[in-house]
Tab-separated table of C-alpha atoms in Angstrom:
chain	number	residue	atom	x	y	z
A	1	UNK	CA	33.082	45.273	-8.358
A	2	UNK	CA	34.049	42.194	-5.574
A	3	UNK	CA	35.658	39.033	-6.379
A	4	UNK	CA	31.680	38.064	-4.580
A	5	UNK	CA	29.915	40.567	-7.040
A	6	UNK	CA	31.110	38.831	-9.741
A	7	UNK	CA	30.521	35.748	-9.050
A	8	UNK	CA	27.220	36.783	-8.560
A	9	UNK	CA	26.654	38.558	-12.320
A	10	UNK	CA	28.489	35.522	-13.586
A	11	UNK	CA	26.157	33.028	-12.043
A	12	UNK	CA	23.165	35.297	-13.495
A	13	UNK	CA	24.276	35.195	-16.519
A	14	UNK	CA	25.075	31.276	-16.605
A	15	UNK	CA	21.063	30.921	-15.507
A	16	UNK	CA	19.249	28.716	-18.278
A	17	UNK	CA	16.099	27.703	-18.818
A	18	UNK	CA	15.639	25.354	-16.097
A	19	UNK	CA	15.674	28.370	-13.363
A	20	UNK	CA	13.455	31.024	-14.523
A	21	UNK	CA	12.175	31.003	-17.635
A	22	UNK	CA	14.274	31.676	-21.425
A	23	UNK	CA	14.784	34.690	-23.274
A	24	UNK	CA	14.854	31.834	-26.221
A	25	UNK	CA	13.211	28.767	-27.668
A	26	UNK	CA	9.684	29.503	-26.234
A	27	UNK	CA	6.164	28.712	-28.558
A	28	UNK	CA	5.666	31.481	-31.268
A	29	UNK	CA	2.760	33.606	-31.192
A	30	UNK	CA	1.138	31.380	-33.969
A	31	UNK	CA	0.259	29.159	-30.886
A	32	UNK	CA	-0.623	31.149	-28.092
A	33	UNK	CA	-0.630	34.672	-29.317
A	34	UNK	CA	1.002	37.540	-28.099
A	35	UNK	CA	3.589	37.385	-26.003
A	36	UNK	CA	2.960	38.214	-22.318
A	37	UNK	CA	5.428	38.295	-19.235
A	38	UNK	CA	6.327	35.429	-17.616
A	39	UNK	CA	4.989	35.238	-14.641
A	40	UNK	CA	6.549	31.335	-14.070
A	41	UNK	CA	8.656	32.752	-11.642
A	42	UNK	CA	11.977	30.524	-10.287
A	43	UNK	CA	11.402	27.647	-11.612
A	44	UNK	CA	14.313	25.507	-10.252
A	45	UNK	CA	13.520	26.746	-6.835
A	46	UNK	CA	9.685	25.823	-7.570
A	47	UNK	CA	10.712	22.569	-8.740
A	48	UNK	CA	12.772	21.665	-5.628
A	49	UNK	CA	10.270	22.817	-3.346
A	50	UNK	CA	7.514	20.549	-5.247
A	51	UNK	CA	10.579	17.853	-5.138
A	52	UNK	CA	10.569	17.921	-1.238
A	53	UNK	CA	6.403	18.248	-1.318
A	54	UNK	CA	6.902	14.617	-3.503
A	55	UNK	CA	9.304	13.045	-1.144
A	56	UNK	CA	7.032	12.781	1.397
A	57	UNK	CA	3.835	10.643	0.443
A	58	UNK	CA	6.730	8.105	-0.981
A	59	UNK	CA	8.530	8.093	2.042
A	60	UNK	CA	5.155	7.642	4.327
A	61	UNK	CA	4.250	4.841	2.461
A	62	UNK	CA	8.038	3.554	2.879
A	63	UNK	CA	7.506	3.612	5.909
A	64	UNK	CA	4.220	2.349	6.772
A	65	UNK	CA	3.930	-0.331	3.752
A	66	UNK	CA	6.243	-2.955	6.123
A	67	UNK	CA	4.107	-2.002	9.088
A	68	UNK	CA	0.675	-2.818	7.667
A	69	UNK	CA	2.590	-5.901	5.499
A	70	UNK	CA	3.668	-7.557	8.893
A	71	UNK	CA	0.604	-6.227	10.770
A	72	UNK	CA	-2.509	-7.727	8.317
A	73	UNK	CA	-0.725	-10.232	5.918
A	74	UNK	CA	-0.473	-10.986	2.393
A	75	UNK	CA	-4.602	-11.117	2.312
A	76	UNK	CA	-5.473	-8.578	4.961
A	77	UNK	CA	-3.590	-6.486	2.972
A	78	UNK	CA	-4.839	-7.246	-0.191
A	79	UNK	CA	-7.994	-6.454	1.721
A	80	UNK	CA	-7.155	-2.733	2.165
A	81	UNK	CA	-6.015	-2.374	-1.159
A	82	UNK	CA	-9.360	-3.527	-2.444
A	83	UNK	CA	-11.114	-1.539	0.261
A	84	UNK	CA	-8.823	1.488	-0.871
A	85	UNK	CA	-8.431	1.154	-4.537
A	86	UNK	CA	-11.867	2.171	-5.506
A	87	UNK	CA	-11.533	6.077	-3.608
A	88	UNK	CA	-8.053	6.391	-5.862
A	89	UNK	CA	-9.734	5.593	-8.480
A	90	UNK	CA	-12.955	8.045	-8.211
A	91	UNK	CA	-10.773	11.014	-6.966
A	92	UNK	CA	-9.346	11.288	-10.469
A	93	UNK	CA	-12.842	9.724	-12.405
A	94	UNK	CA	-14.730	13.018	-10.508
A	95	UNK	CA	-12.248	15.420	-11.002
A	96	UNK	CA	-13.888	15.994	-14.480
A	97	UNK	CA	-10.464	17.777	-14.575
A	98	UNK	CA	-11.481	20.872	-12.548
A	99	UNK	CA	-8.369	20.743	-10.129
A	100	UNK	CA	-5.818	21.487	-13.183
A	101	UNK	CA	-8.369	23.796	-15.138
A	102	UNK	CA	-8.768	25.643	-12.045
A	103	UNK	CA	-3.996	26.016	-12.057
A	104	UNK	CA	-4.332	26.592	-15.818
A	105	UNK	CA	-6.857	29.491	-15.248
A	106	UNK	CA	-5.522	31.248	-12.300
A	107	UNK	CA	-1.780	30.864	-13.790
A	108	UNK	CA	-2.742	33.213	-16.742
A	109	UNK	CA	-5.101	35.471	-14.498
A	110	UNK	CA	-3.776	35.480	-10.736
A	111	UNK	CA	-6.654	38.462	-10.425
A	112	UNK	CA	-9.643	35.739	-10.806
A	113	UNK	CA	-8.225	32.875	-7.857
A	114	UNK	CA	-10.766	33.732	-5.363
A	115	UNK	CA	-13.814	33.885	-8.120
A	116	UNK	CA	-12.110	30.646	-9.569
A	117	UNK	CA	-11.344	28.501	-6.389
A	118	UNK	CA	-15.116	29.163	-5.442
A	119	UNK	CA	-16.003	28.083	-8.578
A	120	UNK	CA	-14.310	24.663	-8.381
A	121	UNK	CA	-15.392	23.945	-5.469
A	122	UNK	CA	-18.912	23.795	-5.853
A	123	UNK	CA	-18.438	22.124	-8.951
A	124	UNK	CA	-16.245	19.337	-7.427
A	125	UNK	CA	-18.521	18.890	-4.588
A	126	UNK	CA	-21.954	17.993	-6.911
A	127	UNK	CA	-19.564	15.470	-9.229
A	128	UNK	CA	-17.909	14.164	-6.043
A	129	UNK	CA	-21.444	13.469	-4.010
A	130	UNK	CA	-22.021	11.638	-7.988
A	131	UNK	CA	-19.309	9.463	-7.475
A	132	UNK	CA	-19.584	8.763	-3.436
A	133	UNK	CA	-22.988	6.902	-4.654
A	134	UNK	CA	-21.659	5.261	-7.677
A	135	UNK	CA	-19.202	3.416	-5.221
A	136	UNK	CA	-21.361	2.516	-2.950
A	137	UNK	CA	-23.655	0.523	-5.041
A	138	UNK	CA	-20.658	-0.813	-6.831
A	139	UNK	CA	-19.354	-2.267	-3.886
A	140	UNK	CA	-20.929	-5.705	-3.763
A	141	UNK	CA	-18.864	-5.997	-7.287
A	142	UNK	CA	-15.662	-4.822	-6.936
A	143	UNK	CA	-15.094	-6.578	-3.604
A	144	UNK	CA	-15.555	-10.022	-5.271
A	145	UNK	CA	-18.696	-10.710	-3.260
A	146	UNK	CA	-16.734	-10.171	0.181
A	147	UNK	CA	-19.159	-8.649	2.503
A	148	UNK	CA	-16.175	-6.986	4.666
A	149	UNK	CA	-14.498	-5.529	2.024
A	150	UNK	CA	-17.395	-4.415	0.605
A	151	UNK	CA	-17.971	-2.295	3.920
A	152	UNK	CA	-14.856	-1.219	3.880
A	153	UNK	CA	-15.294	0.168	0.137
A	154	UNK	CA	-18.159	1.891	1.618
A	155	UNK	CA	-16.403	3.472	4.299
A	156	UNK	CA	-13.677	4.933	2.105
A	157	UNK	CA	-16.244	5.942	-0.393
A	158	UNK	CA	-16.865	8.892	2.130
A	159	UNK	CA	-13.773	11.171	2.097
A	160	UNK	CA	-14.207	11.001	-1.938
A	161	UNK	CA	-15.747	14.333	-1.747
A	162	UNK	CA	-13.959	16.038	1.210
A	163	UNK	CA	-10.881	15.160	-0.783
A	164	UNK	CA	-11.632	16.535	-4.143
A	165	UNK	CA	-12.132	19.688	-2.473
A	166	UNK	CA	-8.533	19.486	-1.138
A	167	UNK	CA	-7.478	18.852	-4.470
A	168	UNK	CA	-8.830	22.120	-5.969
A	169	UNK	CA	-7.113	23.832	-3.523
A	170	UNK	CA	-3.944	22.480	-4.017
A	171	UNK	CA	-4.864	23.241	-8.158
A	172	UNK	CA	-4.874	26.697	-7.139
A	173	UNK	CA	-2.163	27.073	-5.016
A	174	UNK	CA	-0.416	25.544	-8.170
A	175	UNK	CA	-1.878	28.181	-10.573
A	176	UNK	CA	-0.211	30.593	-7.475
A	177	UNK	CA	3.225	28.694	-8.090
A	178	UNK	CA	2.523	28.470	-4.103
A	179	UNK	CA	4.889	25.306	-4.002
A	180	UNK	CA	5.810	25.149	-0.188
A	181	UNK	CA	2.112	25.701	0.198
A	182	UNK	CA	1.774	22.692	-1.230
A	183	UNK	CA	4.943	21.388	0.162
A	184	UNK	CA	3.310	21.987	3.290
A	185	UNK	CA	-0.032	19.850	2.605
A	186	UNK	CA	1.653	16.793	1.732
A	187	UNK	CA	4.263	17.216	4.201
A	188	UNK	CA	1.007	16.952	7.089
A	189	UNK	CA	-1.133	14.280	5.337
A	190	UNK	CA	2.497	12.100	5.261
A	191	UNK	CA	2.785	12.677	8.587
A	192	UNK	CA	-0.690	11.800	9.476
A	193	UNK	CA	-0.524	8.269	8.216
A	194	UNK	CA	2.960	7.702	10.060
A	195	UNK	CA	1.218	8.882	13.462
A	196	UNK	CA	-2.131	7.371	13.346
A	197	UNK	CA	-0.764	3.991	11.618
A	198	UNK	CA	2.181	3.283	13.987
A	199	UNK	CA	0.338	3.550	17.120
A	200	UNK	CA	-2.443	1.023	15.949
A	201	UNK	CA	0.009	-1.331	15.060
A	202	UNK	CA	2.065	-1.358	18.515
A	203	UNK	CA	-1.075	-1.331	20.019
A	204	UNK	CA	-2.273	-4.410	17.971
A	205	UNK	CA	-5.783	-2.308	17.167
A	206	UNK	CA	-4.121	-2.242	13.496
A	207	UNK	CA	-6.514	-4.151	11.200
A	208	UNK	CA	-8.574	-3.669	7.932
A	209	UNK	CA	-11.143	-1.818	9.042
A	210	UNK	CA	-8.264	0.936	10.311
A	211	UNK	CA	-5.890	0.831	8.402
A	212	UNK	CA	-8.747	1.599	5.673
A	213	UNK	CA	-10.243	4.490	8.064
A	214	UNK	CA	-6.552	6.317	8.450
A	215	UNK	CA	-5.256	5.736	4.474
A	216	UNK	CA	-8.986	7.325	3.625
A	217	UNK	CA	-9.143	10.144	6.001
A	218	UNK	CA	-5.272	11.024	6.736
A	219	UNK	CA	-4.710	12.877	3.918
A	220	UNK	CA	-7.438	15.114	4.907
A	221	UNK	CA	-5.686	16.861	7.776
A	222	UNK	CA	-3.059	18.260	4.642
A	223	UNK	CA	-6.161	20.886	3.813
A	224	UNK	CA	-4.916	23.133	7.109
A	225	UNK	CA	-2.140	24.192	4.763
A	226	UNK	CA	-4.274	26.270	2.602
A	227	UNK	CA	-6.212	28.013	5.335
A	228	UNK	CA	-4.939	32.029	4.220
A	229	UNK	CA	-2.556	30.556	1.377
A	230	UNK	CA	-4.442	31.245	-1.504
A	231	UNK	CA	-4.619	35.545	-0.880
A	232	UNK	CA	-3.083	37.236	-4.260
A	233	UNK	CA	-0.491	40.041	-3.793
A	234	UNK	CA	-1.640	43.551	-4.926
A	235	UNK	CA	1.327	43.029	-7.774
A	236	UNK	CA	-0.004	39.716	-9.283
A	237	UNK	CA	-3.990	41.400	-9.367
A	238	UNK	CA	-3.773	41.777	-13.190
A	239	UNK	CA	-6.229	39.471	-15.890
A	240	UNK	CA	-4.587	38.248	-19.112
A	241	UNK	CA	-7.070	39.433	-21.498
A	242	UNK	CA	-6.578	35.948	-23.484
A	243	UNK	CA	-8.252	34.166	-20.909
A	244	UNK	CA	-11.485	33.463	-19.822
A	245	UNK	CA	-12.320	33.037	-16.117
A	246	UNK	CA	-15.996	31.375	-15.875
A	247	UNK	CA	-17.619	28.147	-15.045
A	248	UNK	CA	-17.454	27.440	-19.394
A	249	UNK	CA	-14.265	27.820	-19.661
A	250	UNK	CA	-13.297	25.728	-16.415
A	251	UNK	CA	-15.025	22.450	-17.439
A	252	UNK	CA	-14.438	23.087	-21.478
A	253	UNK	CA	-10.916	22.812	-20.297
A	254	UNK	CA	-11.175	20.264	-17.654
A	255	UNK	CA	-13.197	17.621	-19.792
A	256	UNK	CA	-10.238	18.368	-22.048
A	257	UNK	CA	-8.055	17.093	-19.200
A	258	UNK	CA	-10.337	14.506	-17.592
A	259	UNK	CA	-10.452	12.175	-20.126
A	260	UNK	CA	-6.468	11.544	-20.269
A	261	UNK	CA	-6.814	12.140	-16.449
A	262	UNK	CA	-9.258	8.944	-16.086
A	263	UNK	CA	-7.486	7.524	-18.707
A	264	UNK	CA	-4.222	7.836	-16.954
A	265	UNK	CA	-5.657	6.876	-13.719
A	266	UNK	CA	-7.261	3.636	-15.473
A	267	UNK	CA	-4.042	3.029	-16.202
A	268	UNK	CA	-2.370	3.609	-13.036
A	269	UNK	CA	-5.224	2.168	-10.674
A	270	UNK	CA	-7.905	0.091	-12.672
A	271	UNK	CA	-5.588	-2.512	-12.439
A	272	UNK	CA	-5.812	-2.857	-8.506
A	273	UNK	CA	-9.464	-2.127	-8.581
A	274	UNK	CA	-9.862	-5.505	-11.050
A	275	UNK	CA	-7.041	-7.571	-9.342
A	276	UNK	CA	-9.577	-8.342	-6.613
A	277	UNK	CA	-12.308	-10.002	-8.898
A	278	UNK	CA	-10.081	-11.038	-11.402
A	279	UNK	CA	-6.965	-13.376	-9.738
A	280	UNK	CA	-7.666	-12.684	-5.483
A	281	UNK	CA	-6.732	-10.629	-3.259
A	282	UNK	CA	-3.526	-12.927	-2.809
A	283	UNK	CA	-2.488	-11.520	-5.919
A	284	UNK	CA	-2.991	-8.069	-5.381
A	285	UNK	CA	-1.521	-7.733	-1.629
A	286	UNK	CA	2.079	-8.525	-3.564
A	287	UNK	CA	0.772	-6.124	-6.132
A	288	UNK	CA	0.473	-3.590	-4.483
A	289	UNK	CA	3.397	-3.764	-2.884
A	290	UNK	CA	5.505	-3.615	-6.182
A	291	UNK	CA	3.126	-0.051	-6.920
A	292	UNK	CA	4.377	1.204	-4.192
A	293	UNK	CA	7.924	0.317	-4.846
A	294	UNK	CA	7.268	1.760	-8.366
A	295	UNK	CA	6.094	4.913	-7.092
A	296	UNK	CA	9.734	5.908	-5.306
A	297	UNK	CA	10.638	7.568	-9.067
A	298	UNK	CA	7.793	8.973	-9.421
A	299	UNK	CA	8.875	11.472	-6.302
A	300	UNK	CA	11.016	13.193	-9.144
A	301	UNK	CA	9.540	13.297	-12.431
A	302	UNK	CA	5.937	14.327	-10.521
A	303	UNK	CA	7.520	17.339	-9.329
A	304	UNK	CA	9.330	18.131	-12.288
A	305	UNK	CA	5.887	17.811	-14.254
A	306	UNK	CA	3.716	19.761	-12.004
A	307	UNK	CA	5.798	22.923	-12.118
A	308	UNK	CA	6.511	22.664	-16.194
A	309	UNK	CA	2.885	22.602	-16.096
A	310	UNK	CA	2.179	26.033	-14.185
A	311	UNK	CA	5.338	27.554	-15.667
A	312	UNK	CA	4.868	26.855	-19.130
A	313	UNK	CA	0.941	27.518	-18.704
A	314	UNK	CA	2.428	30.840	-17.653
A	315	UNK	CA	4.954	31.368	-20.347
A	316	UNK	CA	5.229	28.655	-22.653
A	317	UNK	CA	9.349	27.403	-23.329
A	318	UNK	CA	10.200	24.076	-25.980
A	319	UNK	CA	13.753	24.692	-24.829
A	320	UNK	CA	12.493	24.323	-20.820
A	321	UNK	CA	10.657	21.500	-21.222
A	322	UNK	CA	12.784	19.653	-22.892
A	323	UNK	CA	15.180	19.886	-20.665
A	324	UNK	CA	13.036	19.293	-17.622
A	325	UNK	CA	11.878	15.974	-19.570
A	326	UNK	CA	15.788	14.853	-19.719
A	327	UNK	CA	16.983	15.310	-16.485
A	328	UNK	CA	14.133	14.281	-14.723
A	329	UNK	CA	14.377	10.822	-17.167
A	330	UNK	CA	18.068	10.471	-15.902
A	331	UNK	CA	17.500	11.137	-12.485
A	332	UNK	CA	14.723	8.504	-12.307
A	333	UNK	CA	17.075	6.119	-14.140
A	334	UNK	CA	19.743	6.921	-11.528
A	335	UNK	CA	17.112	6.211	-8.873
A	336	UNK	CA	15.684	3.251	-10.055
A	337	UNK	CA	18.876	1.354	-10.785
A	338	UNK	CA	19.768	1.678	-6.750
A	339	UNK	CA	16.314	0.356	-5.867
A	340	UNK	CA	16.127	-2.545	-8.530
A	341	UNK	CA	20.358	-3.724	-7.559
A	342	UNK	CA	19.790	-4.623	-4.706
A	343	UNK	CA	15.904	-4.955	-4.258
A	344	UNK	CA	16.262	-9.652	-3.849
A	345	UNK	CA	17.982	-8.686	-0.844
A	346	UNK	CA	15.611	-5.765	0.931
A	347	UNK	CA	11.954	-6.189	0.115
A	348	UNK	CA	12.255	-9.784	1.453
A	349	UNK	CA	13.835	-8.364	4.662
A	350	UNK	CA	11.758	-4.769	4.851
A	351	UNK	CA	8.124	-6.581	4.036
A	352	UNK	CA	8.492	-10.547	4.987
A	353	UNK	CA	9.373	-13.281	3.048
A	354	UNK	CA	5.979	-13.828	1.875
A	355	UNK	CA	6.173	-10.941	-0.593
A	356	UNK	CA	9.427	-12.374	-1.839
A	357	UNK	CA	7.462	-13.499	-5.694
A	358	UNK	CA	6.346	-9.230	-5.783
A	359	UNK	CA	10.323	-8.793	-6.240
A	360	UNK	CA	9.986	-9.930	-10.301
A	361	UNK	CA	6.541	-7.526	-10.343
A	362	UNK	CA	8.668	-4.487	-9.029
A	363	UNK	CA	11.392	-4.895	-11.381
A	364	UNK	CA	8.932	-4.149	-14.072
A	365	UNK	CA	6.282	-1.648	-12.369
A	366	UNK	CA	9.966	0.296	-12.034
A	367	UNK	CA	10.942	0.130	-15.731
A	368	UNK	CA	7.490	1.404	-16.736
A	369	UNK	CA	7.605	4.588	-14.624
A	370	UNK	CA	10.455	5.162	-15.872
A	371	UNK	CA	10.337	4.981	-19.630
A	372	UNK	CA	6.990	6.976	-18.898
A	373	UNK	CA	8.901	9.853	-17.665
A	374	UNK	CA	10.090	11.477	-20.584
A	375	UNK	CA	5.933	11.304	-21.963
A	376	UNK	CA	5.003	12.550	-19.058
A	377	UNK	CA	6.680	15.923	-19.224
A	378	UNK	CA	5.505	16.534	-23.346
A	379	UNK	CA	2.035	15.682	-21.752
A	380	UNK	CA	2.203	18.641	-19.380
A	381	UNK	CA	3.684	20.825	-22.034
A	382	UNK	CA	0.447	20.128	-24.183
A	383	UNK	CA	-2.265	20.421	-21.508
A	384	UNK	CA	-0.347	24.214	-20.547
A	385	UNK	CA	-0.336	24.838	-24.781
A	386	UNK	CA	-3.687	24.280	-24.543
A	387	UNK	CA	-4.219	21.439	-25.418
A	388	UNK	CA	-5.036	19.081	-23.154
A	389	UNK	CA	-7.487	16.902	-25.852
A	390	UNK	CA	-4.132	15.671	-27.425
A	391	UNK	CA	-2.666	14.167	-23.748
A	392	UNK	CA	-5.528	12.603	-23.654
A	393	UNK	CA	-6.142	10.769	-26.990
A	394	UNK	CA	-2.815	9.289	-25.867
A	395	UNK	CA	-3.935	7.950	-22.865
A	396	UNK	CA	-7.260	7.143	-23.515
A	397	UNK	CA	-5.482	5.019	-26.639
A	398	UNK	CA	-3.208	3.149	-23.597
A	399	UNK	CA	-5.798	2.746	-21.581
A	400	UNK	CA	-7.430	0.908	-23.595
A	401	UNK	CA	-4.937	-1.252	-24.387
A	402	UNK	CA	-4.226	-2.309	-21.165
A	403	UNK	CA	-7.956	-2.955	-20.059
A	404	UNK	CA	-7.617	-5.272	-23.004
A	405	UNK	CA	-4.401	-6.958	-21.204
A	406	UNK	CA	-5.581	-7.037	-18.139
A	407	UNK	CA	-8.505	-9.192	-18.618
A	408	UNK	CA	-6.476	-11.559	-20.708
A	409	UNK	CA	-3.384	-11.798	-18.288
A	410	UNK	CA	-4.444	-11.116	-15.213
A	411	UNK	CA	-6.904	-14.540	-14.385
A	412	UNK	CA	-3.561	-16.571	-15.895
A	413	UNK	CA	-0.244	-14.566	-14.723
A	414	UNK	CA	-1.822	-12.503	-11.514
A	415	UNK	CA	0.170	-9.375	-10.514
A	416	UNK	CA	2.995	-10.266	-12.900
A	417	UNK	CA	0.134	-9.906	-16.175
A	418	UNK	CA	-0.835	-6.769	-14.547
A	419	UNK	CA	2.811	-5.117	-14.176
A	420	UNK	CA	3.316	-6.213	-18.048
A	421	UNK	CA	0.538	-4.615	-19.160
A	422	UNK	CA	0.710	-1.365	-16.781
A	423	UNK	CA	4.679	-1.036	-18.895
A	424	UNK	CA	3.252	-1.477	-22.723
A	425	UNK	CA	0.331	0.888	-21.680
A	426	UNK	CA	2.832	3.788	-20.265
A	427	UNK	CA	4.793	2.696	-23.417
A	428	UNK	CA	2.516	4.063	-25.634
A	429	UNK	CA	0.528	7.135	-23.562
A	430	UNK	CA	4.480	8.509	-23.397
A	431	UNK	CA	5.752	8.296	-26.686
A	432	UNK	CA	2.203	9.325	-28.045
A	433	UNK	CA	2.369	12.578	-25.864
A	434	UNK	CA	6.053	12.966	-27.956
A	435	UNK	CA	4.348	12.529	-30.752
A	436	UNK	CA	1.817	14.622	-30.781
A	437	UNK	CA	4.247	17.710	-29.314
A	438	UNK	CA	6.777	17.412	-32.171
A	439	UNK	CA	3.409	17.620	-34.629
A	440	UNK	CA	1.630	20.136	-33.376
A	441	UNK	CA	4.472	22.179	-31.748
A	442	UNK	CA	7.542	21.747	-33.722
A	443	UNK	CA	9.604	20.011	-30.495
A	444	UNK	CA	11.813	17.243	-32.043
A	445	UNK	CA	10.958	14.118	-29.932
A	446	UNK	CA	14.748	13.757	-29.722
A	447	UNK	CA	15.134	16.680	-27.230
A	448	UNK	CA	13.441	14.401	-24.791
A	449	UNK	CA	16.050	12.112	-24.595
A	450	UNK	CA	19.512	11.418	-23.125
A	451	UNK	CA	21.355	13.711	-21.203
A	452	UNK	CA	23.674	16.878	-22.526
A	453	UNK	CA	26.416	18.958	-21.081
A	454	UNK	CA	24.002	21.739	-20.752
A	455	UNK	CA	21.694	19.020	-18.396
A	456	UNK	CA	24.640	18.442	-16.251
A	457	UNK	CA	25.743	22.194	-15.687
A	458	UNK	CA	21.967	23.116	-14.649
A	459	UNK	CA	21.655	20.010	-12.826
A	460	UNK	CA	24.768	21.111	-10.948
A	461	UNK	CA	23.707	24.561	-10.067
A	462	UNK	CA	20.559	22.958	-8.768
A	463	UNK	CA	22.149	20.931	-6.707
A	464	UNK	CA	24.369	23.811	-5.784
A	465	UNK	CA	20.872	25.729	-4.681
A	466	UNK	CA	19.548	22.205	-2.631
A	467	UNK	CA	23.188	22.878	-0.757
A	468	UNK	CA	22.888	26.457	0.036
A	469	UNK	CA	18.796	25.694	0.729
A	470	UNK	CA	20.031	23.431	3.362
A	471	UNK	CA	22.570	25.446	4.714
A	472	UNK	CA	19.743	28.334	5.146
């Protein structure tokens, strides 16, 4: 055998759970029934594709955030945030967990892809129409009785239904482990944001109305990625006998996910929705810049979480789940340190000196992102193992506490009060997920923290694969 072949053999033998799914450490049959074939695919490759895809939206925001800040000012930026915050809130509130249910069912039964996708689209359109009407009716209150902002909210709400439809298509692609298709969608959406906003700014046509239109409608361009991309290959045309694929199953699973999803989005977006009536557009302008920065570490965590959910639904593995959480949280921490150490210098330089008060707010929100990373992966594990209700419980409790803190702290502390409320709520939600995973599935909480020798070796192998992919 040639040396190169020997090296390849050694690499194959050294592959850990993060690469292909394990042969040990799987969740016991008592929890998931008969052992099924592992259809999770190339997990490391999927994480790489998703990591790249998740990189585009924050990159687009980083490119366009200074453009919006300089062109609109603090108050104008706050008006755009007030107009689009209800849209972002509704895009989770009106899903009823249907996209996640589509992912779950298709991951376990790929042969049902066409039927489940159609069913999901019908259900989501009905929900979206109702949500659009609700936003329009509440526009005056959400705008703080500002007529100009109220009109912008109504305009943005028209993107609710098509955006929800894209979410179902994304869910179907995720269930099939078509992460490169999802990456293309996110790339197209991100590019459209930059391509539309920058010329408007250069020509002096960027104002709250045009900015709202671009932010609301631009992401829909990404739907082009799903054209003819959800076909199932013959080798995947099989059904899992343990999984039902009817509308009742989708709604049942979806509703259990939805309770947690809506609580999660309330944790991350309700502060922006309530900021204008509680503290004014200026404080919201500061907060939205800080929140944009805090989203950067989420690039890593969201990629790992999304792939972990799909892979764990296809083949549950405790070791892979915990290792994903440790690597993700460590990577988030490293990225957070790189962001925060020089933030007092680069934030005013990038966004303008009038946004300097956003620096301490950004620090608190970045800390909230990092400390919530392990619990986010644990929550994905709960949902993938058929217990989304437990994840929802964690988020509901955290959301209730968060809302109370927002009402008390935002009127007096403004953006900083909202940041502290987010940090506390995130801490409660994350650690509750880990607690439930321990109690129900026996996964030790300590497995989700720290960075171990195996994690280092897995990270090195993952980095090598990234470099090989770049060279190709």
